[in-house]
Short mmCIF file of C-alpha atoms in Angstrom, two decimals:
data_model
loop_
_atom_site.label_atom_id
_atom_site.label_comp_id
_atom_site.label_asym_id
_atom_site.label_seq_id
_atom_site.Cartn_x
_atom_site.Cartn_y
_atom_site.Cartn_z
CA UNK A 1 145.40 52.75 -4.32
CA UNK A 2 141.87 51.86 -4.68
CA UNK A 3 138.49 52.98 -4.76
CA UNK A 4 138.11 51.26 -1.33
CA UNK A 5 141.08 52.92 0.39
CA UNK A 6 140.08 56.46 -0.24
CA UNK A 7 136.41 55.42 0.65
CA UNK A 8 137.64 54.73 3.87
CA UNK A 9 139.72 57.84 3.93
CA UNK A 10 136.96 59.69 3.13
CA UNK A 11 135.01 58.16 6.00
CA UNK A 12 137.89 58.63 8.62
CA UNK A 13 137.70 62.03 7.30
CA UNK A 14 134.47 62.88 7.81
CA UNK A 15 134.18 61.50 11.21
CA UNK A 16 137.01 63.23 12.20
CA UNK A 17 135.30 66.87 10.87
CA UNK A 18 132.08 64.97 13.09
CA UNK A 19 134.11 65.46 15.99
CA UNK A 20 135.65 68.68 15.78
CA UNK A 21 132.28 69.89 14.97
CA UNK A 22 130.95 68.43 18.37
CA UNK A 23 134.16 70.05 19.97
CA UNK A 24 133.13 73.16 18.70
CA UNK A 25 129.58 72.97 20.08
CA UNK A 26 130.90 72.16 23.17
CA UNK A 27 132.93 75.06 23.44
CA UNK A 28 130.60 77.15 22.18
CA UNK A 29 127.90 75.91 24.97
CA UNK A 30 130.89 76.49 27.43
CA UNK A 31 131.39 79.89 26.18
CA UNK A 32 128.00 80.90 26.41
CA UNK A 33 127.19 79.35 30.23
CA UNK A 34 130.54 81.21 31.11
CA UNK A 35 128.88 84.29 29.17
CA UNK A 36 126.09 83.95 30.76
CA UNK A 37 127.89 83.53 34.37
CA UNK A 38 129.54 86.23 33.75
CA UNK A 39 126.06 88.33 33.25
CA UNK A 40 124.97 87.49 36.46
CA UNK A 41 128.05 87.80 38.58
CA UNK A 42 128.43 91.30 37.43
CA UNK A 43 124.56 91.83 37.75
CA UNK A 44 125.36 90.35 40.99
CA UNK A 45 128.15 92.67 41.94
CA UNK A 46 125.90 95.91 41.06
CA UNK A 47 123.51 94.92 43.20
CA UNK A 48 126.23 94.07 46.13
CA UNK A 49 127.61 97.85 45.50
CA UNK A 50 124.02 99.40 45.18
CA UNK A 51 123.32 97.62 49.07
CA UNK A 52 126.10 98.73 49.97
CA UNK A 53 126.10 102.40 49.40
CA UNK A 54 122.51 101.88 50.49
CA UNK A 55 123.90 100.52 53.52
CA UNK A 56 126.40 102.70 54.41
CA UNK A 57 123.58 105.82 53.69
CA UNK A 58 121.68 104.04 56.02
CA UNK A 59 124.53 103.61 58.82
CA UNK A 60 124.72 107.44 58.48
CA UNK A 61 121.04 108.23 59.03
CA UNK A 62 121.08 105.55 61.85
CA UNK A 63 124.34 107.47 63.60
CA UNK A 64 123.00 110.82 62.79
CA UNK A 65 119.46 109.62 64.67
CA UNK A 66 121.32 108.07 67.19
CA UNK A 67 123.35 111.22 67.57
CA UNK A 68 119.91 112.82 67.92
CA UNK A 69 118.60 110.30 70.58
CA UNK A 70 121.70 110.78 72.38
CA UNK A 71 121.68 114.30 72.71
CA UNK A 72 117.51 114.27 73.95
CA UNK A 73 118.65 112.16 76.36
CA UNK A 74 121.19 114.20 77.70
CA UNK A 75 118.76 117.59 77.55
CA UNK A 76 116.30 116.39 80.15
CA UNK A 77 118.70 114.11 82.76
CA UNK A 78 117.75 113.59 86.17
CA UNK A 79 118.14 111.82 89.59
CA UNK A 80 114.97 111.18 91.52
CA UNK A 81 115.32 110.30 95.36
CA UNK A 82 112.63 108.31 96.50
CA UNK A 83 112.15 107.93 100.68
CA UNK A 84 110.07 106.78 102.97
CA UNK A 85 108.81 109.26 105.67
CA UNK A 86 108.36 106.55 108.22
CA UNK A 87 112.09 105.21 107.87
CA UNK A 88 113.23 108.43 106.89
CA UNK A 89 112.79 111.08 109.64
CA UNK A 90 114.39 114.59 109.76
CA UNK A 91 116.07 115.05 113.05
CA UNK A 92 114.84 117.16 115.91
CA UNK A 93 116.53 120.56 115.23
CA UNK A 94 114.75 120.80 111.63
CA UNK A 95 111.63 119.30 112.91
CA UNK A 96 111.26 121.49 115.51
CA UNK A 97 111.86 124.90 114.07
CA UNK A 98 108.77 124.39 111.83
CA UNK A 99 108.77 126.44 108.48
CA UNK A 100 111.92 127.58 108.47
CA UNK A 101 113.51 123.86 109.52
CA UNK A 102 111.38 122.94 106.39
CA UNK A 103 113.61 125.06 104.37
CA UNK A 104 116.72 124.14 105.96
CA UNK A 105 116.24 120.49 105.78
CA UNK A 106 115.48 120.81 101.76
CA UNK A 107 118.66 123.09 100.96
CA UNK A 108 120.61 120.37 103.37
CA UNK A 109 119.08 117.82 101.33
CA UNK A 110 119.27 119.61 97.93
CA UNK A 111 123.46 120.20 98.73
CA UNK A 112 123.87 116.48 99.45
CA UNK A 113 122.42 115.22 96.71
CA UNK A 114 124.48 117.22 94.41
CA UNK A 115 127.74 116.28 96.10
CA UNK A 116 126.50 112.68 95.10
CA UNK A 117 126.17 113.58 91.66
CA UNK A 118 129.52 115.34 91.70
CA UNK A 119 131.66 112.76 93.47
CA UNK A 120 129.66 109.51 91.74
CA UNK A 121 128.15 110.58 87.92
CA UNK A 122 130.32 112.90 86.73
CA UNK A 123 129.50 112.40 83.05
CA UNK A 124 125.62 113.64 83.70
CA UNK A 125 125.63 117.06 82.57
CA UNK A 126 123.77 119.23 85.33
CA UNK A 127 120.51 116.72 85.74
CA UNK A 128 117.76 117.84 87.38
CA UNK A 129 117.36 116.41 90.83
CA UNK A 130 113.94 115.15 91.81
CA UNK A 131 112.99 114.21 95.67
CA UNK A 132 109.64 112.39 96.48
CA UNK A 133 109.30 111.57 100.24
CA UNK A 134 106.07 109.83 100.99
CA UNK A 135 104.61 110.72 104.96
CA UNK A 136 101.54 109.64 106.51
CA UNK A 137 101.87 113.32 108.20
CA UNK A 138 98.82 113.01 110.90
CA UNK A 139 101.02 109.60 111.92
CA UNK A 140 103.82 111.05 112.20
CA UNK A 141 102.44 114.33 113.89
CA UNK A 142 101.46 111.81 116.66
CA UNK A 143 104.40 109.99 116.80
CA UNK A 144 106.39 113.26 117.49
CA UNK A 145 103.94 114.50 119.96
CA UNK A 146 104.35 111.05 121.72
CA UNK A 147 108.10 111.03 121.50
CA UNK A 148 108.42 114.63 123.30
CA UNK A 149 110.25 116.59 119.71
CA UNK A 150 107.10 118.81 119.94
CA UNK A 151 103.80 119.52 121.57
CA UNK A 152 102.23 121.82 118.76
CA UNK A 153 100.55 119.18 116.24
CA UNK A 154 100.68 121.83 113.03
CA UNK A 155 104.48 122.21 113.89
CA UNK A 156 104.93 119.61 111.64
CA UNK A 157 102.48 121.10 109.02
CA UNK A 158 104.49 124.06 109.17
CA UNK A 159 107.67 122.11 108.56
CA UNK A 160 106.16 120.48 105.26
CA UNK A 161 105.15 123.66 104.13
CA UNK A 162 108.71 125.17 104.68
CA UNK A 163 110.46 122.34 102.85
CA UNK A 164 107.72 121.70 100.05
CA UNK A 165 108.01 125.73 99.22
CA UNK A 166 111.74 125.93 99.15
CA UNK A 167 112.67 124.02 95.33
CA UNK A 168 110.34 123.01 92.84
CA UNK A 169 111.03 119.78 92.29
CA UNK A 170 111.42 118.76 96.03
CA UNK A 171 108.26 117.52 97.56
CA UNK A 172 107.05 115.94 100.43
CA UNK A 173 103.84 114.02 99.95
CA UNK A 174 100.84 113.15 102.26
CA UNK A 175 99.87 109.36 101.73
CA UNK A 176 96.66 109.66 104.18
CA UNK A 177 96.16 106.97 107.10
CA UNK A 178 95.78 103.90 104.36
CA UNK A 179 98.68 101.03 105.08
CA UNK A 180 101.33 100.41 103.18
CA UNK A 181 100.59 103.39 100.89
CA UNK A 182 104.01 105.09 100.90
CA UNK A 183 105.46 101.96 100.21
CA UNK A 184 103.68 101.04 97.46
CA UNK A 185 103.61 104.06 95.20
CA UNK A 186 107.50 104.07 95.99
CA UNK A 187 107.32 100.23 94.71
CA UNK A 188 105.30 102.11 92.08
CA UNK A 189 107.62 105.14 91.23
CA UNK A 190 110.75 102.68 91.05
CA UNK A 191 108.89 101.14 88.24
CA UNK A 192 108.41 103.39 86.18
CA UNK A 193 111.58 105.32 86.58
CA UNK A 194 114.21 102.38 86.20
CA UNK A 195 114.05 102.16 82.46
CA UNK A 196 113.77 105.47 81.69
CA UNK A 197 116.26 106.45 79.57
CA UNK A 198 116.77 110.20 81.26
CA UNK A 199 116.71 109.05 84.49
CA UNK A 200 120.47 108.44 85.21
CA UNK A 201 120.38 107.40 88.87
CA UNK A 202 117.29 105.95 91.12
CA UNK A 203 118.16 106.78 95.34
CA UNK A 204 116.08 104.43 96.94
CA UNK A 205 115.12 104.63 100.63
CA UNK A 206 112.51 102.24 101.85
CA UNK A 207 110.81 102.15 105.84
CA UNK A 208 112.82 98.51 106.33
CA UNK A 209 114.78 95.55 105.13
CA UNK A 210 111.68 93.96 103.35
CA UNK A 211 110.53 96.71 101.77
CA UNK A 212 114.01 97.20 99.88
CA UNK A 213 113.41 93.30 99.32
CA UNK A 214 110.04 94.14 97.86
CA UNK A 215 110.97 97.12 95.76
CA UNK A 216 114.11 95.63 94.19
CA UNK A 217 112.56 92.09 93.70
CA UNK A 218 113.77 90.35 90.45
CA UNK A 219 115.86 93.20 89.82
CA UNK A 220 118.68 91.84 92.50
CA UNK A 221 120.06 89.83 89.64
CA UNK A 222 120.21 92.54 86.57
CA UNK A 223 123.94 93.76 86.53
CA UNK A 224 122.78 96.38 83.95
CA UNK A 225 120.71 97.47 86.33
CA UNK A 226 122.51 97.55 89.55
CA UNK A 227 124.85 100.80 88.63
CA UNK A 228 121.56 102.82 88.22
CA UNK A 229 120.51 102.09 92.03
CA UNK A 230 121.73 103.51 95.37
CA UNK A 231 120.76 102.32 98.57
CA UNK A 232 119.90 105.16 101.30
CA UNK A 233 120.56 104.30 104.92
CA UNK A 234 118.82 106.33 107.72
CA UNK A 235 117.90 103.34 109.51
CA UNK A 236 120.81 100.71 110.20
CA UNK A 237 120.24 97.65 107.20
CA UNK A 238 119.30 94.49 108.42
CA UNK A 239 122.07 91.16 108.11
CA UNK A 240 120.32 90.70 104.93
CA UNK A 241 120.44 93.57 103.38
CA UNK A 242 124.23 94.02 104.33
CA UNK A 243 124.72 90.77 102.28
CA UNK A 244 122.81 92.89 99.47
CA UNK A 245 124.19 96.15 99.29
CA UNK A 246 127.36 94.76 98.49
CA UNK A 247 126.14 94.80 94.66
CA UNK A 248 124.98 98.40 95.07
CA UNK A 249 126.08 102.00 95.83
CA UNK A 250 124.87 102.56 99.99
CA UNK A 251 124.81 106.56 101.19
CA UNK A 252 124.14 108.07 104.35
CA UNK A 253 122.69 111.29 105.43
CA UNK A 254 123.70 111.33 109.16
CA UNK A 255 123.33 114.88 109.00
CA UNK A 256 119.67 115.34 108.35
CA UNK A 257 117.59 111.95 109.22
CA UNK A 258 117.83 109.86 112.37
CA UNK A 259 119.38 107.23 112.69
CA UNK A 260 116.96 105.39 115.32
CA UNK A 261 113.14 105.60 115.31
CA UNK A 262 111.59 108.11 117.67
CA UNK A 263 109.96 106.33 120.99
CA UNK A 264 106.99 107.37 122.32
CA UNK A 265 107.85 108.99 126.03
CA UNK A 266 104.19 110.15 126.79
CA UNK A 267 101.27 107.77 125.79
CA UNK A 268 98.17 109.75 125.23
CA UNK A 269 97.60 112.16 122.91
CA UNK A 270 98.17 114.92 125.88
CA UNK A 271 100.70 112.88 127.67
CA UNK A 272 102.46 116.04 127.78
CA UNK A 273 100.13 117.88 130.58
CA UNK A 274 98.52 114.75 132.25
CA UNK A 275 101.96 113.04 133.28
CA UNK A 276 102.95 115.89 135.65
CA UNK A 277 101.09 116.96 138.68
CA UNK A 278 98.19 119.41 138.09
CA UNK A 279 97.92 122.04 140.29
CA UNK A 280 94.25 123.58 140.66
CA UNK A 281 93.69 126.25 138.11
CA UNK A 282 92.12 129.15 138.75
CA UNK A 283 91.47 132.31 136.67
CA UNK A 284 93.46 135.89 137.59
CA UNK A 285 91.01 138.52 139.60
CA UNK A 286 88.90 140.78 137.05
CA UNK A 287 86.83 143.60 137.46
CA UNK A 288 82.97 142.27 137.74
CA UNK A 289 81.39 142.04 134.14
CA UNK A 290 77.30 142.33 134.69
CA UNK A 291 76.25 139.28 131.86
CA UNK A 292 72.74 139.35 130.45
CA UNK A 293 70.27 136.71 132.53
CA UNK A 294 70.40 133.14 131.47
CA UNK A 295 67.32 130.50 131.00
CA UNK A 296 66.74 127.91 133.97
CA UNK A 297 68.20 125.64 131.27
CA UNK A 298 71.28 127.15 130.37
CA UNK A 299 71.82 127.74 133.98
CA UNK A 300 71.61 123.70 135.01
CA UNK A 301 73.46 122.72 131.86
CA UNK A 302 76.33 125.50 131.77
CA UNK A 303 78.96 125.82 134.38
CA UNK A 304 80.47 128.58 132.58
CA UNK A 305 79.85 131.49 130.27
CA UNK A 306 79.75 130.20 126.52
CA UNK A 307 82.88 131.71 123.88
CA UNK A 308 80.08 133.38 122.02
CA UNK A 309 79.47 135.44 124.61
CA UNK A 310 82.49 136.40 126.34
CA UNK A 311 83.98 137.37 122.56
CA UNK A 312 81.54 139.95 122.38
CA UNK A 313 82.54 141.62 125.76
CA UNK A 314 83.91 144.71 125.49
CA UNK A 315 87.22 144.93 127.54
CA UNK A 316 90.23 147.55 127.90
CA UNK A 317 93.54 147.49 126.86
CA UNK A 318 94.74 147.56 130.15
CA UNK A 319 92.66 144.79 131.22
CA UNK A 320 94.14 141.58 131.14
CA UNK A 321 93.37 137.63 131.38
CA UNK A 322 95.29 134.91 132.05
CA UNK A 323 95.39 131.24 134.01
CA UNK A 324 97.43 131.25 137.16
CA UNK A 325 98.09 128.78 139.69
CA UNK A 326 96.07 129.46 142.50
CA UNK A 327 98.08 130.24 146.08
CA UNK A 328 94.77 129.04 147.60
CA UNK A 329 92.81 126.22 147.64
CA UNK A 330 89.36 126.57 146.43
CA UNK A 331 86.31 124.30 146.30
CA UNK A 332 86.62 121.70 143.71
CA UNK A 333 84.17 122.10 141.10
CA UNK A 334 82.80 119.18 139.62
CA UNK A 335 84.37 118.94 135.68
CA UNK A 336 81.48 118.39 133.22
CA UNK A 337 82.04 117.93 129.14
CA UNK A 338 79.04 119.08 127.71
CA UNK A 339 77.25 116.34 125.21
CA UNK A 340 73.55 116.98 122.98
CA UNK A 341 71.28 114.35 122.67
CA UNK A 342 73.32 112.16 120.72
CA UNK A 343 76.25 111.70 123.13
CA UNK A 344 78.78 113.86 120.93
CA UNK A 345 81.01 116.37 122.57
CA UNK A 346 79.88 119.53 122.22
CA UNK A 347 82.78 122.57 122.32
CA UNK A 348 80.59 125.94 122.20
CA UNK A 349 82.70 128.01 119.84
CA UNK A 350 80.78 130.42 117.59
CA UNK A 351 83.45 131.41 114.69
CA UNK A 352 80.90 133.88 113.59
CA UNK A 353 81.43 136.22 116.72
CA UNK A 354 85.27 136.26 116.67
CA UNK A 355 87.13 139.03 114.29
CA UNK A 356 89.25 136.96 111.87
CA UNK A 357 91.65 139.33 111.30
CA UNK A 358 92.38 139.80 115.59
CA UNK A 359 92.73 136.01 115.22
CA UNK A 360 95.05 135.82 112.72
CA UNK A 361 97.30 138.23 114.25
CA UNK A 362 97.29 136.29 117.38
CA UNK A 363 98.35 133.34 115.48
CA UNK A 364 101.56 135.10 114.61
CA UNK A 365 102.40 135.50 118.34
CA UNK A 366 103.20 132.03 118.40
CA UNK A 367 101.73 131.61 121.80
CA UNK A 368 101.74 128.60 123.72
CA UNK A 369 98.61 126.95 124.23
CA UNK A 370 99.38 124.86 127.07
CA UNK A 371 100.76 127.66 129.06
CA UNK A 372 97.76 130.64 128.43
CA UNK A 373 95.30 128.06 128.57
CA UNK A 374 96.18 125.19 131.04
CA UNK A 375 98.15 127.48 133.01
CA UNK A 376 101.63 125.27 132.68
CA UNK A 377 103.97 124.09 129.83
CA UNK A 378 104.75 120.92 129.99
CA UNK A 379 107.74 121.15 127.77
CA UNK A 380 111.36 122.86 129.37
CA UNK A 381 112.88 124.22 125.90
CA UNK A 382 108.98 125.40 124.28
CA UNK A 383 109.49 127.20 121.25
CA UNK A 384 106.67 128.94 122.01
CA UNK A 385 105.54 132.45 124.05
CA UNK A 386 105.05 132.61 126.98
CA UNK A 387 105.35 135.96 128.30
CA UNK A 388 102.51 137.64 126.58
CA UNK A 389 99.32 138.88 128.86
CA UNK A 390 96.03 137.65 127.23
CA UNK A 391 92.80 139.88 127.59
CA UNK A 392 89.60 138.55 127.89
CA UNK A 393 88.44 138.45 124.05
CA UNK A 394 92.99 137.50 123.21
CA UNK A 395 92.04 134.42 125.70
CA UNK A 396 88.57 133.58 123.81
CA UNK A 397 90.32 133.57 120.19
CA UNK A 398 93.39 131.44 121.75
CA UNK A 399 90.66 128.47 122.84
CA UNK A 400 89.02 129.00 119.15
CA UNK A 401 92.82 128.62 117.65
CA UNK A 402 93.33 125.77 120.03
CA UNK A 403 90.10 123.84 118.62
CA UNK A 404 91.46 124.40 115.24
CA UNK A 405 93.32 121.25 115.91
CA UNK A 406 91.67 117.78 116.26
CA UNK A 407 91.65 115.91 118.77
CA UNK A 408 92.68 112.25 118.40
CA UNK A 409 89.63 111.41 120.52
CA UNK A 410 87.23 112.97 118.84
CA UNK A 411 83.32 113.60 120.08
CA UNK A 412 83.96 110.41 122.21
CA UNK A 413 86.62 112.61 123.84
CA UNK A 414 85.96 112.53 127.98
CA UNK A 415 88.63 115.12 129.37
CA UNK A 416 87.16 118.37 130.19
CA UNK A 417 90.29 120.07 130.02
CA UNK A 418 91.53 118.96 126.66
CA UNK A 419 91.70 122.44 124.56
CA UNK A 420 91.90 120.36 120.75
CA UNK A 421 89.12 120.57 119.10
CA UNK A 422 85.93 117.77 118.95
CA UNK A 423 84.11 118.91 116.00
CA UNK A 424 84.90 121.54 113.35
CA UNK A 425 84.31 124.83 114.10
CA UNK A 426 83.61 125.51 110.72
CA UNK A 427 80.54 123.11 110.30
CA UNK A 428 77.08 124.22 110.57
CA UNK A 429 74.64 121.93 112.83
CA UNK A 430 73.64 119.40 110.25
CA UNK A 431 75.77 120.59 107.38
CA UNK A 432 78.04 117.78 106.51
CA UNK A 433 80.92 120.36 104.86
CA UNK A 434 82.47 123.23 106.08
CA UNK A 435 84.08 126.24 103.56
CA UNK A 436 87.11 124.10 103.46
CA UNK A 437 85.73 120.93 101.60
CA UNK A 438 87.80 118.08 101.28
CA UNK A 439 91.36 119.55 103.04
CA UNK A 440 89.50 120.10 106.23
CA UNK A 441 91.12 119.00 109.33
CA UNK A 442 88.54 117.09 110.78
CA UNK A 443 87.21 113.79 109.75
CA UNK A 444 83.80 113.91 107.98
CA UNK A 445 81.86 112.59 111.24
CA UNK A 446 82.69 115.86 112.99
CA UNK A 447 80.83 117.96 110.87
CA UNK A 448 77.03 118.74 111.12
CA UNK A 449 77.00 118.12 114.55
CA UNK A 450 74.33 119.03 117.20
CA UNK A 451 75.29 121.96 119.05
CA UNK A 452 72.56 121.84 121.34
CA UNK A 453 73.63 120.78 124.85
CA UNK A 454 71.31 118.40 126.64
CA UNK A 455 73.43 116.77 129.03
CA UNK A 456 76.71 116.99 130.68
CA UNK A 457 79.26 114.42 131.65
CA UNK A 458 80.94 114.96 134.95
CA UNK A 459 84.59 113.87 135.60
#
């Protein structure tokens, strides 16, 4: 063999070693990117188990808050009513019984709504239960007057005051004469009651079919929402609101509202007296009574003694006072309303001469004004006495009780015989408040007025 041979062996040789050297390094680089691989994918795993357990420690503190939320929620739960004293009316047995109706028509009202929450949401856990009825009360003081349920304009007052004082959370609210008002803070109290959380059920009861329109409006087409609504009906629904109420609970209250609006039977504001014959009126005989002299003017101005003075007469017990039909007919004496220089009605009424506290038990009597005053009732099932015998000063605090209530006419007011009052009796001559400030009766205009007579109006 020579020299050459194993020169070439030599070189096969060492370019074989070459290549298991490179082999080497290649698996050596291939160990150390698996290595390093390796590294991160357990680096990558710690950090998957870390957010994990840091996941699941959050998930608790999220269920334990939500468990928190959840039981908030249910500690203050409730169902508001909301209604609409012009669609909503309480029929005539509650309306007419005054305070005490009050009370019965909230307990009536109170009982139905939680036989609603019984039957319907039994998973709400004794909510409270929250009515709001919105009235325009001097509106609808008229509109019962007018429709024959009463004659007595503070009946109504007394009603509110019966149901307003019987539960806490049961209200009835005076809107005032401005339109649309009850409608719009119902609009408003939907609003802000729909999405709230503790409020598990929204009773809505609107005047008419386009105020439900209004109220609901884009909220006809939120399923979610839907289940949280009922419908009242006093008032039958309109076609389209049939069509609607399909998608929602409906509930009636036969029971306690009307289902028909009340029509007016009498159209003035004393309907009641004027539309029946009027017999002349003529006062029961009485001893003499010497009064002190009176001036020329008084005497051409003044067809009768003023209140102030016959309130500070002395009179008997057994002496008694009271309007009668006359058997006999007398002279007819012209009818005058007394006016000062400004053309405003003038009533002469001194409060200031009259003992409060005699007044205030003669308001407890309950007597009928019509009938002590006016000398008939026009109204065959009055609620109020009749049989009592009025004295002389009992007869001069009844007319000051009667002109406790406005009349709808005002100063402009032309019948002489109208016993409401034309100013307030309250009111200084040109003092534009009385003691009672802004929850006085009368409108603004009546107060401050003139009480000096200058001329007369005859009827």
């Amino acid at each position: 063999m020579t020299a050459t041979t194993y020169l070439d062996r030599y070189r096969n040789l060492v370019l074989t070693e070459q290549k298991k050297n490179l082999l080497i390094e290649e698996l050596l680089q291939r160990v150390a990117q698996l290595e390093d691989a390796f590294e991160q994918e357990k680096l990558d795993h710690e950090r998957e188990k870390r957010f994990n357990r840091d996941i699941q420690v959050h998930e608790m503190e999220l269920m334990g808050q939500v468990s928190r939320f959840q039981l908030s929620m249910n500690r203050q739960p409730y169902i508001i009513v909301l209604l609409d004293g012009s669609g909503f009316i309480f029929k005539d047995e509650y309306l007419q019984k005054g305070t005490q109706g009050g009370k019965l028509a909230a307990q009536k009202l109170h009982d139905e709504i939680e036989a609603f929450n019984t039957d319907q949401l039994p998973s709400a856990k004794g909510p409270k239960l929250l009515t709001r009825m919105y009235i325009n009360v001097k509106a609808l003081s008229e509109t019962c007057i007018r429709g024959g349920i009463t004659t007595d304009p503070s009946l109504l007052q007394d009603f509110i005051r019966g149901f307003n004082s019987c539960y806490p959370s049961i209200d009835i609210v005076d809107t005032g004469a401005e339109a649309d008002s009850a409608h719009n803070k119902i609009a408003e109290a939907f609003k802000l009651n729909l999405y709230n959380c503790h409020c598990h059920q929204i009773l809505l009861g609107c005047a008419d079919e386009n105020s439900f329109f209004q109220v609901l409006g884009d909220h006809l087409d939120d399923k979610d929402l839907m289940g949280r609504v009922t419908l009242l009906e006093a008032l039958p629904f309109g076609e389209n609101l049939n069509a609607v109420s399909l998608s929602f609970r409906t509930l009636q209250w036969p029971e306690i509202f009307r289902d028909s609006k009340i029509f007016p039977i009498w159209s003035p504001w004393k309907a009641a007296v004027a539309t029946q014959p009027r017999s002349q009126l003529t006062p029961s005989p009485k001893p003499e009574t010497k009064l002190p002299p009176r001036s020329a003017n008084q005497a051409s101005t003044t067809p009768s003694v003023s209140l102030s003075l016959a309130s500070t007469r002395p009179s008997s017990p057994e002496e008694k006072f009271q309007v009668v039909r006359s058997k006999a007919a007398a002279p007819a004496q012209p009818k005058v309303v007394e006016r000062n220089k400004y053309g405003q009605r003038v009533d002469r009424l001194d409060m200031k001469r009259i003992n409060q506290q005699d007044m205030n038990r003669l308001k407890k009597l309950k007597l009928c004004n019509y009938y002590h005053l006016q000398g008939e009732c026009p109204m065959d099932d009055c609620q109020h006495d009749h049989s009592h015998k009025l004295t002389r000063s009992e007869h001069v605090m009844l007319t000051a009780i009667a002109r406790m209530i406005p009349c709808r006419y005002g100063l402009e007011c032309n019948d002489p015989e109208c016993t409401f009052g034309h100013r307030c009796p309250y009111s200084e001559p040109g003092q534009r408040e009385c003691h009672w400030g802004s929850s006085c009766r009368f409108e603004p205009a009546s107060h401050g007025i003139d009480t000096t007579v200058v001329k007369v109006t005859k009827i």
